CSV table of C-alpha atoms and ligand atoms in Angstrom, one decimal:
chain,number,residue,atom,x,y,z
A,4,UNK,CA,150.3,8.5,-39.1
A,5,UNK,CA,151.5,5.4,-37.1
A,6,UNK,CA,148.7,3.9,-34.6
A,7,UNK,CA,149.4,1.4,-31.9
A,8,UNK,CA,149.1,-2.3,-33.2
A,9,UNK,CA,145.5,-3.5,-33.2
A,10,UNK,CA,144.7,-5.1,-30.0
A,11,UNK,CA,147.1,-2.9,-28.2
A,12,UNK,CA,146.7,0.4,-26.1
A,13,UNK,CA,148.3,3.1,-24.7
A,14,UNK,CA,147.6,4.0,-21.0
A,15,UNK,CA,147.3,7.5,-20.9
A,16,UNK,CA,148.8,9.7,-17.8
A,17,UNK,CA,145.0,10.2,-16.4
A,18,UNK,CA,144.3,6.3,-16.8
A,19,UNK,CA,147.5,5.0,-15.5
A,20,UNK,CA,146.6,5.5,-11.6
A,21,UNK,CA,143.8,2.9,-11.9
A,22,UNK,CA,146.5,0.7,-12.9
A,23,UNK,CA,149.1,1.5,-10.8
A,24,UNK,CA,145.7,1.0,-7.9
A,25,UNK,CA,145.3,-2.3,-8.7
A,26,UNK,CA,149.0,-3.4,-9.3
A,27,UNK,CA,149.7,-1.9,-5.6
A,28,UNK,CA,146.8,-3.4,-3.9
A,29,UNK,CA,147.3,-6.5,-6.0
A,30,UNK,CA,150.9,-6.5,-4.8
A,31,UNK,CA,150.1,-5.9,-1.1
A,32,UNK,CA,147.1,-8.5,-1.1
A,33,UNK,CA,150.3,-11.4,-2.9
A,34,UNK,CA,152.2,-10.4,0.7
A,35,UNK,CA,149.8,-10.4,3.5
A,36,UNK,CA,148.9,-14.3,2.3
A,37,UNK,CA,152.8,-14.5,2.0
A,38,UNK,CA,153.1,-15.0,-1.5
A,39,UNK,CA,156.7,-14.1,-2.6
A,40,UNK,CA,157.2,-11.8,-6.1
A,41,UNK,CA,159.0,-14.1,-9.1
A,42,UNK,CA,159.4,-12.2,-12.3
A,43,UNK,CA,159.9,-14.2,-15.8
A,44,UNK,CA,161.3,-13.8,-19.1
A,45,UNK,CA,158.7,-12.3,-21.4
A,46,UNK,CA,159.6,-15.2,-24.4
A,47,UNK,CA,160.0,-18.6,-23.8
A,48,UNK,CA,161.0,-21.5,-26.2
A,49,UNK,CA,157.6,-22.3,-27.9
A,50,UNK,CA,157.6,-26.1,-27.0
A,51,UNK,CA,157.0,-24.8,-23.6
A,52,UNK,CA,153.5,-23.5,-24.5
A,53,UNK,CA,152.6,-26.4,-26.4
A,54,UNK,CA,153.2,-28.8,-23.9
A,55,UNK,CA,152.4,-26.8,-20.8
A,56,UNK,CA,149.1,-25.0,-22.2
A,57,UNK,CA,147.8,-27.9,-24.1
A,58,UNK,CA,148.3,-28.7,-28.0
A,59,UNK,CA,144.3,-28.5,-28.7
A,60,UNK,CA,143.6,-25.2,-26.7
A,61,UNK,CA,142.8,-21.8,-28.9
A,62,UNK,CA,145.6,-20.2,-27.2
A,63,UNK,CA,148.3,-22.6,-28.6
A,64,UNK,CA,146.2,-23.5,-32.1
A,65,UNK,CA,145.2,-19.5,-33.1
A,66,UNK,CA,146.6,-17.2,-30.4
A,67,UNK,CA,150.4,-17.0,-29.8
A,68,UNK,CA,153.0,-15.0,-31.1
A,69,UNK,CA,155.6,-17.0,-32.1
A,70,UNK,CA,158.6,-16.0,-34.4
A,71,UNK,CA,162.0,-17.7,-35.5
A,72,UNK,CA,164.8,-15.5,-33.8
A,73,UNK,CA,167.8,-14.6,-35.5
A,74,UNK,CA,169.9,-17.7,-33.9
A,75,UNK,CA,167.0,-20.1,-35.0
A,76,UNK,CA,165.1,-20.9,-32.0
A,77,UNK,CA,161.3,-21.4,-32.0
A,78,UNK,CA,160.3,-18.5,-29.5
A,79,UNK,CA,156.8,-17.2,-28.0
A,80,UNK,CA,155.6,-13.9,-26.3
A,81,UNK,CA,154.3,-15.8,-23.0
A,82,UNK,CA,150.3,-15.9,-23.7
A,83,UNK,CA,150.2,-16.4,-20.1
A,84,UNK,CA,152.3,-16.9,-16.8
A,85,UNK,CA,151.4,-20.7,-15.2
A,86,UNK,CA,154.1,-22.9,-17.4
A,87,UNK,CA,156.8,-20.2,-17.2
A,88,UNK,CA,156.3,-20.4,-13.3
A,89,UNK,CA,156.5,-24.2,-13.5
A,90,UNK,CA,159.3,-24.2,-15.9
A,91,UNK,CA,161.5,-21.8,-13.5
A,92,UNK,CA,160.2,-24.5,-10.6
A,93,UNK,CA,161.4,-27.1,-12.3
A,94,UNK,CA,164.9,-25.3,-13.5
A,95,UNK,CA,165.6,-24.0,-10.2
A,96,UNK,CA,165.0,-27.0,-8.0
A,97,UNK,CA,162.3,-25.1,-6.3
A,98,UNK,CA,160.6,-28.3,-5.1
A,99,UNK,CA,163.9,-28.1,-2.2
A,100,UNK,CA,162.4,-25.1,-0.9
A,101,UNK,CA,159.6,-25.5,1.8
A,102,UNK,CA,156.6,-26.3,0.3
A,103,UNK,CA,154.3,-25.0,-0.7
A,104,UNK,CA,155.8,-22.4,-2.8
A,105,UNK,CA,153.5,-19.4,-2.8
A,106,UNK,CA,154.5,-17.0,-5.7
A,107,UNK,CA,153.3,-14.0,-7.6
A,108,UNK,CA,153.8,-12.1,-10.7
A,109,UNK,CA,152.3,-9.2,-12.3
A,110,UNK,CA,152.9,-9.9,-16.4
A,111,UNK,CA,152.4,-8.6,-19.7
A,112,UNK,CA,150.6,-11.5,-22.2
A,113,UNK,CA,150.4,-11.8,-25.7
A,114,UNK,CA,147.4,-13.2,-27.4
A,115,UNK,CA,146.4,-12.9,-31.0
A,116,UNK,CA,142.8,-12.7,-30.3
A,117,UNK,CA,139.8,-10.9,-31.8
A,118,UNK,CA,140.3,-7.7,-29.8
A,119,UNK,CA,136.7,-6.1,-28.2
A,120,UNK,CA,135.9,-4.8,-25.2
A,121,UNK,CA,137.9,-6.1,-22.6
A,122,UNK,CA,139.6,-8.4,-24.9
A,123,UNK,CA,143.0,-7.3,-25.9
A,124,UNK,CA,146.5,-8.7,-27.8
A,125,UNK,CA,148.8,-7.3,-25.2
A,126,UNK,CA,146.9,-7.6,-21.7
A,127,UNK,CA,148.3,-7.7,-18.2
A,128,UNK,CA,147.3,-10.2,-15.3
A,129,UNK,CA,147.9,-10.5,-11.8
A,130,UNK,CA,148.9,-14.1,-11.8
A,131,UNK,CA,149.5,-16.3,-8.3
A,132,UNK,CA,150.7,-19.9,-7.7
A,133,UNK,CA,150.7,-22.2,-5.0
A,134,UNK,CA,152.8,-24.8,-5.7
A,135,UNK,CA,154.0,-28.4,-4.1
A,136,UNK,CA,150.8,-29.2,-2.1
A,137,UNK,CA,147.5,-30.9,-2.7
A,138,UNK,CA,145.5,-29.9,0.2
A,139,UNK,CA,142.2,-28.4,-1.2
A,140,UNK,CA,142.9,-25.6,1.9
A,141,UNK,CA,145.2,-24.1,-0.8
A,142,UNK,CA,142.6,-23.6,-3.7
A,143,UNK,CA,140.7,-22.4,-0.6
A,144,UNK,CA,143.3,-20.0,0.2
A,145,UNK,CA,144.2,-18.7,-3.1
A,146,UNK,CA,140.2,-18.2,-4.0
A,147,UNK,CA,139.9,-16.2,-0.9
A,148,UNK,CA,143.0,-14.6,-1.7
A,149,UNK,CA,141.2,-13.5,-5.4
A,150,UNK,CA,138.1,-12.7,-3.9
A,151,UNK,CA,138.9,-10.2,-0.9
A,152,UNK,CA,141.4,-9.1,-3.2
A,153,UNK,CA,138.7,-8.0,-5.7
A,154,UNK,CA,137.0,-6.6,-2.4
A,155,UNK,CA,139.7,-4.5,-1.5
A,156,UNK,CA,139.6,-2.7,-4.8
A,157,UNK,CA,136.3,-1.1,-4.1
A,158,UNK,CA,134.6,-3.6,-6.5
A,159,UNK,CA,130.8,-4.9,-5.5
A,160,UNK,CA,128.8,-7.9,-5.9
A,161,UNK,CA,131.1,-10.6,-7.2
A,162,UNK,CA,130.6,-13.8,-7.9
A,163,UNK,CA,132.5,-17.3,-8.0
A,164,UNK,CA,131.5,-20.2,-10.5
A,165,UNK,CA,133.3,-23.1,-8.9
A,166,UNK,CA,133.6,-27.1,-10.5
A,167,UNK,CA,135.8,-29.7,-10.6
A,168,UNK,CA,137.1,-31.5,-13.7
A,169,UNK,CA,138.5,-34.8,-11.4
A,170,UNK,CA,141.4,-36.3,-12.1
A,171,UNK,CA,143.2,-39.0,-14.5
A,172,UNK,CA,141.6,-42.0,-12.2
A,173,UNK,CA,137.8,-40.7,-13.0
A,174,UNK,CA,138.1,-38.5,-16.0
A,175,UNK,CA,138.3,-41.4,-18.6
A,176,UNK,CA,135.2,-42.1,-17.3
A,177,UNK,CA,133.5,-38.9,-17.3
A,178,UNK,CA,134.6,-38.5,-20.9
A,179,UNK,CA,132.7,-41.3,-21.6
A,180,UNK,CA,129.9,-39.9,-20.3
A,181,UNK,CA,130.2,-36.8,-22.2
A,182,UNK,CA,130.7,-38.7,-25.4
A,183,UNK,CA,127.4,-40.3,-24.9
A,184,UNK,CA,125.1,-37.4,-23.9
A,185,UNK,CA,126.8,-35.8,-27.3
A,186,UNK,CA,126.5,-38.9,-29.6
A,187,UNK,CA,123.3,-38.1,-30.6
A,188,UNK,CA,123.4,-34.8,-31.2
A,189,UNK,CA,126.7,-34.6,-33.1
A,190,UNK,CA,124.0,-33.4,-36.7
A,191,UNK,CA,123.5,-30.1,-34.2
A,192,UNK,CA,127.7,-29.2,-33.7
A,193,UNK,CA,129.6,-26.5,-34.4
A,194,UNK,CA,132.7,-27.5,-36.9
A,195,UNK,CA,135.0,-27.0,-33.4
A,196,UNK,CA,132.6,-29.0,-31.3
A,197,UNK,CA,132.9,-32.0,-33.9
A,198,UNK,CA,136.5,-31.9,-34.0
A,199,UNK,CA,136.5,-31.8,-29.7
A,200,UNK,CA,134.1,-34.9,-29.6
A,201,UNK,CA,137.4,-36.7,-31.3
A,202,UNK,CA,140.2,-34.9,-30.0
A,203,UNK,CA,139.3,-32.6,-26.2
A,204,UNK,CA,135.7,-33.6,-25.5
A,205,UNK,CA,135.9,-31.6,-21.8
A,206,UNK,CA,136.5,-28.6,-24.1
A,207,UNK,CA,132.8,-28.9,-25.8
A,208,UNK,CA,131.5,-27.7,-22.4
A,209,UNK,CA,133.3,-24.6,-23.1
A,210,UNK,CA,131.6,-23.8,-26.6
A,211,UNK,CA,130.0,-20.5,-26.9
A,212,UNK,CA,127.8,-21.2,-30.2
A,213,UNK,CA,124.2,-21.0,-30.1
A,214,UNK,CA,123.3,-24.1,-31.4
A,215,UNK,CA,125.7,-25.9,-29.6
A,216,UNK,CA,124.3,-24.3,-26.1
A,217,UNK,CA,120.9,-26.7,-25.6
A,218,UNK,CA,123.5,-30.3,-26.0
A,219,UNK,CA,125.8,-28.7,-23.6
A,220,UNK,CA,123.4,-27.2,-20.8
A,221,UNK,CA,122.0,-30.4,-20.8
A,222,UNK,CA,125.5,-32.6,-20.3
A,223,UNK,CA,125.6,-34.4,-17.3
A,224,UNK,CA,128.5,-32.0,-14.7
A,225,UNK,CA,131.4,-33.3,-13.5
A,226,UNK,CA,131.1,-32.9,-10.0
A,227,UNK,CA,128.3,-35.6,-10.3
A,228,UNK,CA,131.0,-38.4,-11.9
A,229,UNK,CA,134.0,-37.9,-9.0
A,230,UNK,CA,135.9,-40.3,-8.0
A,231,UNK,CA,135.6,-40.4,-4.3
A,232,UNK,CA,139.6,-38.8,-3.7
A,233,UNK,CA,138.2,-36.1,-6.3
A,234,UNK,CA,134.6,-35.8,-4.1
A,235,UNK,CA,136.2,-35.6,-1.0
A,236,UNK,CA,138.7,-33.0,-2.1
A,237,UNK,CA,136.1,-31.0,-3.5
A,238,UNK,CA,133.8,-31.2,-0.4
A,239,UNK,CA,136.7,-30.0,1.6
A,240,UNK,CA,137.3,-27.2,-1.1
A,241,UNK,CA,133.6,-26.2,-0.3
A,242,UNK,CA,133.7,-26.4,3.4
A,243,UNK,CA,136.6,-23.9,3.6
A,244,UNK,CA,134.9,-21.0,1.0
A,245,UNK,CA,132.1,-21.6,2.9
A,246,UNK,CA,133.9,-21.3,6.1
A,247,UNK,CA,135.2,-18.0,4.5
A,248,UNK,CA,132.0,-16.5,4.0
A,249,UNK,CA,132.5,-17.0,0.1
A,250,UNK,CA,129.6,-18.0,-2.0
A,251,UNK,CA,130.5,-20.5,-5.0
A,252,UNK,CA,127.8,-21.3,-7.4
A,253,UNK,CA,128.3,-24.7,-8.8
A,254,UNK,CA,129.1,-24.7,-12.8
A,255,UNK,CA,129.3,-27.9,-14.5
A,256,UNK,CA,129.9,-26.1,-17.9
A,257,UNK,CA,133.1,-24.6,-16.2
A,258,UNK,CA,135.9,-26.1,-17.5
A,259,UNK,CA,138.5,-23.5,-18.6
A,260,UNK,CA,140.8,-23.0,-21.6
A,261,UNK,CA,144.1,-24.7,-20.8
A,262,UNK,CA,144.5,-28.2,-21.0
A,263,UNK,CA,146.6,-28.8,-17.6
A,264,UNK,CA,143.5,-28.2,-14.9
A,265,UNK,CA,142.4,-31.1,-12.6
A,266,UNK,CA,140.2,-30.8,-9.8
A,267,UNK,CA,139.2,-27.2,-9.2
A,268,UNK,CA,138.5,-24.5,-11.5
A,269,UNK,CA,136.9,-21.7,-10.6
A,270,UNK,CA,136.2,-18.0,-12.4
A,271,UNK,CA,135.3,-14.7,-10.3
A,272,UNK,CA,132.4,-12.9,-12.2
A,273,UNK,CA,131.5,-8.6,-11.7
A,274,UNK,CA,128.6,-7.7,-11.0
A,275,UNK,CA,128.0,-6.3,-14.9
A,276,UNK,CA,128.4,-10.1,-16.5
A,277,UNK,CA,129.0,-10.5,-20.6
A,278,UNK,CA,130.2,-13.3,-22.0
A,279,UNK,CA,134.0,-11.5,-22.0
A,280,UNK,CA,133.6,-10.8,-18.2
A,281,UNK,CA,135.6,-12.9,-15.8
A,282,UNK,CA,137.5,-10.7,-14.1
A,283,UNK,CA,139.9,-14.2,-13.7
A,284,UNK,CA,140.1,-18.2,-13.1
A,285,UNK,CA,142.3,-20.3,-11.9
A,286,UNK,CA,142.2,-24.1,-10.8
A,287,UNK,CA,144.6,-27.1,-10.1
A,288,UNK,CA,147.3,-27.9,-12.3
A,289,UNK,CA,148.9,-31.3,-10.8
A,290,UNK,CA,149.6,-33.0,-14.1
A,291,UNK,CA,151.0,-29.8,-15.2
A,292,UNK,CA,155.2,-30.4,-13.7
A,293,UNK,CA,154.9,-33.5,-15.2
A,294,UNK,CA,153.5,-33.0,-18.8
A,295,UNK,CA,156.7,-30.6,-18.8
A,296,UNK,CA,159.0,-33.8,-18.2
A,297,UNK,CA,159.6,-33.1,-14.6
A,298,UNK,CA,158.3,-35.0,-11.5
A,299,UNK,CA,154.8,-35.0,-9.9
A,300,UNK,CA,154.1,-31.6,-8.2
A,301,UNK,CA,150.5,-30.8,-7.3
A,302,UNK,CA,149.7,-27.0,-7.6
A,303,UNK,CA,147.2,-24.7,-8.3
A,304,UNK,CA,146.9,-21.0,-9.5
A,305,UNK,CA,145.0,-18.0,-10.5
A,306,UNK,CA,145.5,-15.7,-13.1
A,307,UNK,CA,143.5,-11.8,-12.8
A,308,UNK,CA,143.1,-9.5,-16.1
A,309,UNK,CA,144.4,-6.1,-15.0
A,310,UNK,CA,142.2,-4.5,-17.6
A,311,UNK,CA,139.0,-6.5,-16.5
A,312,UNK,CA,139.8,-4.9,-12.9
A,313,UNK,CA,140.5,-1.6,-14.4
A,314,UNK,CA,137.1,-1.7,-16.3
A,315,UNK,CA,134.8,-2.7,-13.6
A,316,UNK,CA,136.4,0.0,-11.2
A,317,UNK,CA,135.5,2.5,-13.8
A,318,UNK,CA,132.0,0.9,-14.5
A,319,UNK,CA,131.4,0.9,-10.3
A,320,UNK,CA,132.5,4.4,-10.2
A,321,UNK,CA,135.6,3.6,-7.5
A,322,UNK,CA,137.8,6.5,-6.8
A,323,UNK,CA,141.0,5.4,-6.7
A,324,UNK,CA,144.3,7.5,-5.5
A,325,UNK,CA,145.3,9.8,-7.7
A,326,UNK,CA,148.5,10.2,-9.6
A,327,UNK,CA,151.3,12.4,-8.0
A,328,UNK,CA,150.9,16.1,-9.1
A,329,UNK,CA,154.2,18.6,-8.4
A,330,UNK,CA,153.9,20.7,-5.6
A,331,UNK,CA,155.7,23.7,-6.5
A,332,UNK,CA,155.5,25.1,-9.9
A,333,UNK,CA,158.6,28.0,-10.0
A,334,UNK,CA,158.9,30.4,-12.9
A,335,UNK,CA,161.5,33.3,-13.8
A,336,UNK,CA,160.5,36.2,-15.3
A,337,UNK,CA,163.5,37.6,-17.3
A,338,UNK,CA,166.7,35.5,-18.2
A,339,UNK,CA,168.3,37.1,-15.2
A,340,UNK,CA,165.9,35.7,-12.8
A,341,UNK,CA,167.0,32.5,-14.5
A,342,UNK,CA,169.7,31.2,-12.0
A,343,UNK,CA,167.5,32.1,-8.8
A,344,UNK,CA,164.6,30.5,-10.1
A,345,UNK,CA,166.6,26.9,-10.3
A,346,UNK,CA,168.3,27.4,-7.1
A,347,UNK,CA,165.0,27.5,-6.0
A,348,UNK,CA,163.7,24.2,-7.1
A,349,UNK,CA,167.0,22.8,-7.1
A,350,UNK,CA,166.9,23.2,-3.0
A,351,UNK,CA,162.9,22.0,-2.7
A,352,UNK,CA,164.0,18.8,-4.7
A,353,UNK,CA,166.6,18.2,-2.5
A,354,UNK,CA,164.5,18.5,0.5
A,355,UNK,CA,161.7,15.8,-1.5
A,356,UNK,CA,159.5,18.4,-2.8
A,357,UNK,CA,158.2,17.8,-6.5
A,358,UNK,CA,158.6,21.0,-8.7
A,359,UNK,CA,157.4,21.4,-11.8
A,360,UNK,CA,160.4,24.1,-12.8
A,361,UNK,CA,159.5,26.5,-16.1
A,362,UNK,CA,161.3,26.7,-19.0
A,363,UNK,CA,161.5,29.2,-22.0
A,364,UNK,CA,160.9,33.2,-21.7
A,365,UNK,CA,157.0,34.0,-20.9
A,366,UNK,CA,155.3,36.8,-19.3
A,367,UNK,CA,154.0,37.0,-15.8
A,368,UNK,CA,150.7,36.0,-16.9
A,369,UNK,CA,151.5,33.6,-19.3
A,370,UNK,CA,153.9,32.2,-16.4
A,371,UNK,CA,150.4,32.0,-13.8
A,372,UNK,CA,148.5,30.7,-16.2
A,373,UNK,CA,150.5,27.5,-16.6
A,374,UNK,CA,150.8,27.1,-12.8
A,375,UNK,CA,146.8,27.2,-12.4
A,376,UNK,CA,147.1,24.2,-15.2
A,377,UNK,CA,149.5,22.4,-14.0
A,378,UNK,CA,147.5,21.6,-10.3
A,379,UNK,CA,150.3,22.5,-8.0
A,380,UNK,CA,149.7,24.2,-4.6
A,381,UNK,CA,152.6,26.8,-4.1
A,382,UNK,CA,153.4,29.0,-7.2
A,383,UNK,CA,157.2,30.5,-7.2
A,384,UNK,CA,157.9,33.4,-9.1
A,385,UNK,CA,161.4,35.4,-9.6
A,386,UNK,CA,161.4,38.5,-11.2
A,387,UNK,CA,164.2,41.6,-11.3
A,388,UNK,CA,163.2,43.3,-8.3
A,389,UNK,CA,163.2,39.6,-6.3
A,390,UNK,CA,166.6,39.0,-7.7
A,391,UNK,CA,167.6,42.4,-6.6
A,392,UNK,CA,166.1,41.9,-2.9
A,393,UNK,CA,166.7,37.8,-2.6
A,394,UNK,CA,163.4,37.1,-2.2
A,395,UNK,CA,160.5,34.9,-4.4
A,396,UNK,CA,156.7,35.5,-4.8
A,397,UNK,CA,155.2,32.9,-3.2
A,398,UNK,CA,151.8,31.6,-4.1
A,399,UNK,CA,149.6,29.1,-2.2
A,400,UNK,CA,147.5,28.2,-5.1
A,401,UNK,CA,144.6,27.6,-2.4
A,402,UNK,CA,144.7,31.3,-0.5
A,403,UNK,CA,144.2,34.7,-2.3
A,404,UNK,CA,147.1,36.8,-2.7
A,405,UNK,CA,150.8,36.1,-3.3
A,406,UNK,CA,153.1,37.5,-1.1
A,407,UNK,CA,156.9,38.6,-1.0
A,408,UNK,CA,158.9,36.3,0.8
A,409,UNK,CA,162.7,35.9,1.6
A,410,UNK,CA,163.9,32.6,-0.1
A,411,UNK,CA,164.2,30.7,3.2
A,412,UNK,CA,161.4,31.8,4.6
A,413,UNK,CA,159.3,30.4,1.2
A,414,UNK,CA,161.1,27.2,1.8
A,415,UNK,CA,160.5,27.2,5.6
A,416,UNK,CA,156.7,27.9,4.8
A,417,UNK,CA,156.4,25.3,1.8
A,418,UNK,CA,158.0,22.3,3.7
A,419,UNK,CA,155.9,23.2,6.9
A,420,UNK,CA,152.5,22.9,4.9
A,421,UNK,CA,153.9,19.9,3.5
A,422,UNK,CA,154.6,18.3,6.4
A,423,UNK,CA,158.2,18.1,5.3
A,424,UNK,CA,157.0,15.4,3.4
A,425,UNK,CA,156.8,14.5,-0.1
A,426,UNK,CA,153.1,14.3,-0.8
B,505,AMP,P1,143.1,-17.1,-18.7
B,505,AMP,O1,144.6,-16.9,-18.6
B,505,AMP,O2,142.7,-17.3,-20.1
B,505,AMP,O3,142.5,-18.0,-17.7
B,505,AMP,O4,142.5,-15.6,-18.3
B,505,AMP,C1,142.6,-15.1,-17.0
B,505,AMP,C2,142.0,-13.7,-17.1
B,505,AMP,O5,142.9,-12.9,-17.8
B,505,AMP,C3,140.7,-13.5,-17.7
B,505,AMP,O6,139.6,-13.8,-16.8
B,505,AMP,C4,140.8,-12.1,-18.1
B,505,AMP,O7,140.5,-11.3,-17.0
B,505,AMP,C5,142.2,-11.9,-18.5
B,505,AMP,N1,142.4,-12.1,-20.0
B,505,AMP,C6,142.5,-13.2,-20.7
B,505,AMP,N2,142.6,-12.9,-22.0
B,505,AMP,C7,142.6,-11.6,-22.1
B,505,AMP,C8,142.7,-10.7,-23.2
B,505,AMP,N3,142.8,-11.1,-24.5
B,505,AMP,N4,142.5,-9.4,-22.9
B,505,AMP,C9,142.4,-8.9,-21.7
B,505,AMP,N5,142.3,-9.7,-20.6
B,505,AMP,C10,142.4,-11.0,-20.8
């Protein structure tokens, strides 16, 4: 027997109205802050991911799928959405636009990662972009955007880690800082936290190994080496979450796993938190256009793990609208009723109403009990002696007894209850 690929899932029919919930909502909350839908390629040439997500990050050193297509060229399942955005920016002139550009996409990513709860190697994410503006009102607006977002789901008691990394004028120095408060402690490292002293030392904050954790609670944060343009920019980030309503928490250990942030970066928590539970981060990319070979465009983004949201609605217990069920289940009795019977739905179908329509040869009962499974409200059934009178045996599954109806009569009475809509 074949299984789905490790890492990989099927979404059942019951489970996929959570995600359709969230991808609707999700899709509703992108337009009422006027973000405008862009849809991607799935692959993009690999260089793009190395350049754009950073050379030293686990995604681009242990996590993509990459393969050699037939015609040669180096390609990669996108592990995640930002540098494809940027890349179609850059491609498409985007910058003549007005600016800034607010975009959305809802995406499918590919990471060859150690699946567990939450953690998957095909995953989807609600992933939005402001680009073309360095006003710290936009991180503002897409972290509200996240957050009442996340709200509008159903889901309680979140929570926003907020920091800054700065930017190229003070991070040299920071770095410095970093290397210094480590120095001493470099006998205590992981393997991967001796290799980021040399090579990504902003990355050691990010460790998750026991013995590394004392050296990096005790690391000096960011936010207290700014340079002032950095300072003030995050002071005004804070003054407009707070004028939102929206509590950060400070995190100097929060510095994310893609090379390109500067500035912000934030993560939105559940209320249930593990160490796999951001429900999503974002931050500030404005080196990112650049490190692509294209000019200087300040942006910043978020990306949300569909899954994450789907899990915590489950976990919360939030009811979410179910999927559409048919209305009208119709059954023959007898191959002769046959013809009548598809009429039947035939003309509710082209009036909007869902039928689930009955195949094969079954007896009456076998024909009723299938309509009690399959949910629907109005149960249709033609027999001989409604072919020979033209009428139907109409059921509505939530009264008593069926009764005899002429056919238009049935239809009049179905679309009525229905609201002649398509519920
Ligand atoms: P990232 O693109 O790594 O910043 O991740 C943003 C969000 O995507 C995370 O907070 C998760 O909600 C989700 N995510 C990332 N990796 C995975 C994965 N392997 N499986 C499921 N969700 C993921």
């Amino acid at each position: 027997m074949y299984q789905a690929p490790r890492g990989t899932q099927d979404v059942l029919p019951e489970d996929v109205p959570y995600f359709a919930y969230v991808e609707e909502v999700a899709s509703r909350f992108a337009a009422l802050y006027a973000y405008e839908e862009i849809r991607t390629p799935t692959f993009e040439d690999s260089a793009l991911f190395r350049r754009g997500t950073g050379e030293t990050t686990d995604i681009v050193e242990k996590q993509m799928y990459s393969f050699t297509d037939k015609g040669n060229s180096d390609v990669t399942l996108r592990p995640e959405a930002t540098p494809s955005i940027m890349r179609a920016y850059l491609q498409h002139g985007l910058h003549n636009r007005p600016q800034p550009l607010r975009l959305f996409q809802l995406v499918n990513c590919f990471r060859y990662d150690r699946p567990q709860a939450g953690r998957w190697r095909e995953f989807r994410q609600l992933d939005v972009e402001a680009i073309g503006e360095d006003d710290p009102a936009l991180d503002g607006e897409l972290i509200t955007l996240f957050w009442r977002f996340c709200e509008a789901l159903g889901l309680q008691n979140l929570s926003l880690e907020l920091n800054s990394i700065g930017d190229p004028a003070c991070r040299p120095h920071y770095l410095d800082a970093l290397r210094a408060h480590y120095e001493p402690h470099e006998e205590e490292l992981c393997g991967d936290c001796r290799r980021r002293l040399v090579v990504n030392p902003l990355r050691l904050l990010d460790c998750k190994v026991p013995s590394c954790q004392p050296v990096a609670d005790s690391a000096p944060p960011f936010f207290n080496h700014l340079c002032d343009a950095c300072r003030d920019h995050f002071a005004r980030l804070q003054a407009a979450l707070a004028d939102e309503g929206i509590p950060a928490s400070l995190n100097g250990r929060l510095v994310r796993g893609l090379d390109y942030y500067t500035r912000t970066v934030f993560e939105l928590f559940p209320a249930k938190v593990s160490a796999q539970a951001a429900l999503g981060g974002g931050g500030r990319y404005d080196g990112l256009a650049e490190q692509l070979g294209g000019r200087h465009v300040p942006a910043v983004g978020f990306a949300a793990g569909i899954e994450r949201l789907v899990l915590n609605l489950k976990d919360q217990n939030v009811v979410v609208p179910g999927g559409a069920r048919p209305r009208v289940y119709v059954g023959h009795v007898g191959p002769k009723a046959e013809p009548m019977a598809s009429e039947f739905a035939r003309n509710l179908r082209s009036r909007g109403v869902s039928v689930i329509r009955a195949v094969g040869e079954r007896s009456l009962r076998a024909r009723l009990r299938h309509a009690d499974s399959a949910g629907a409200r109005w149960t249709a059934i033609f027999g001989d002696e409604e072919l020979q009178n033209g009428t139907v045996c109409l059921r509505d599954m939530t009264a008593k007894e069926p009764a005899t109806l002429p056919i238009s009569q049935a239809i009049d009475q179905i679309i009525r209850a229905d609201h002649g809509g398509t519920k």
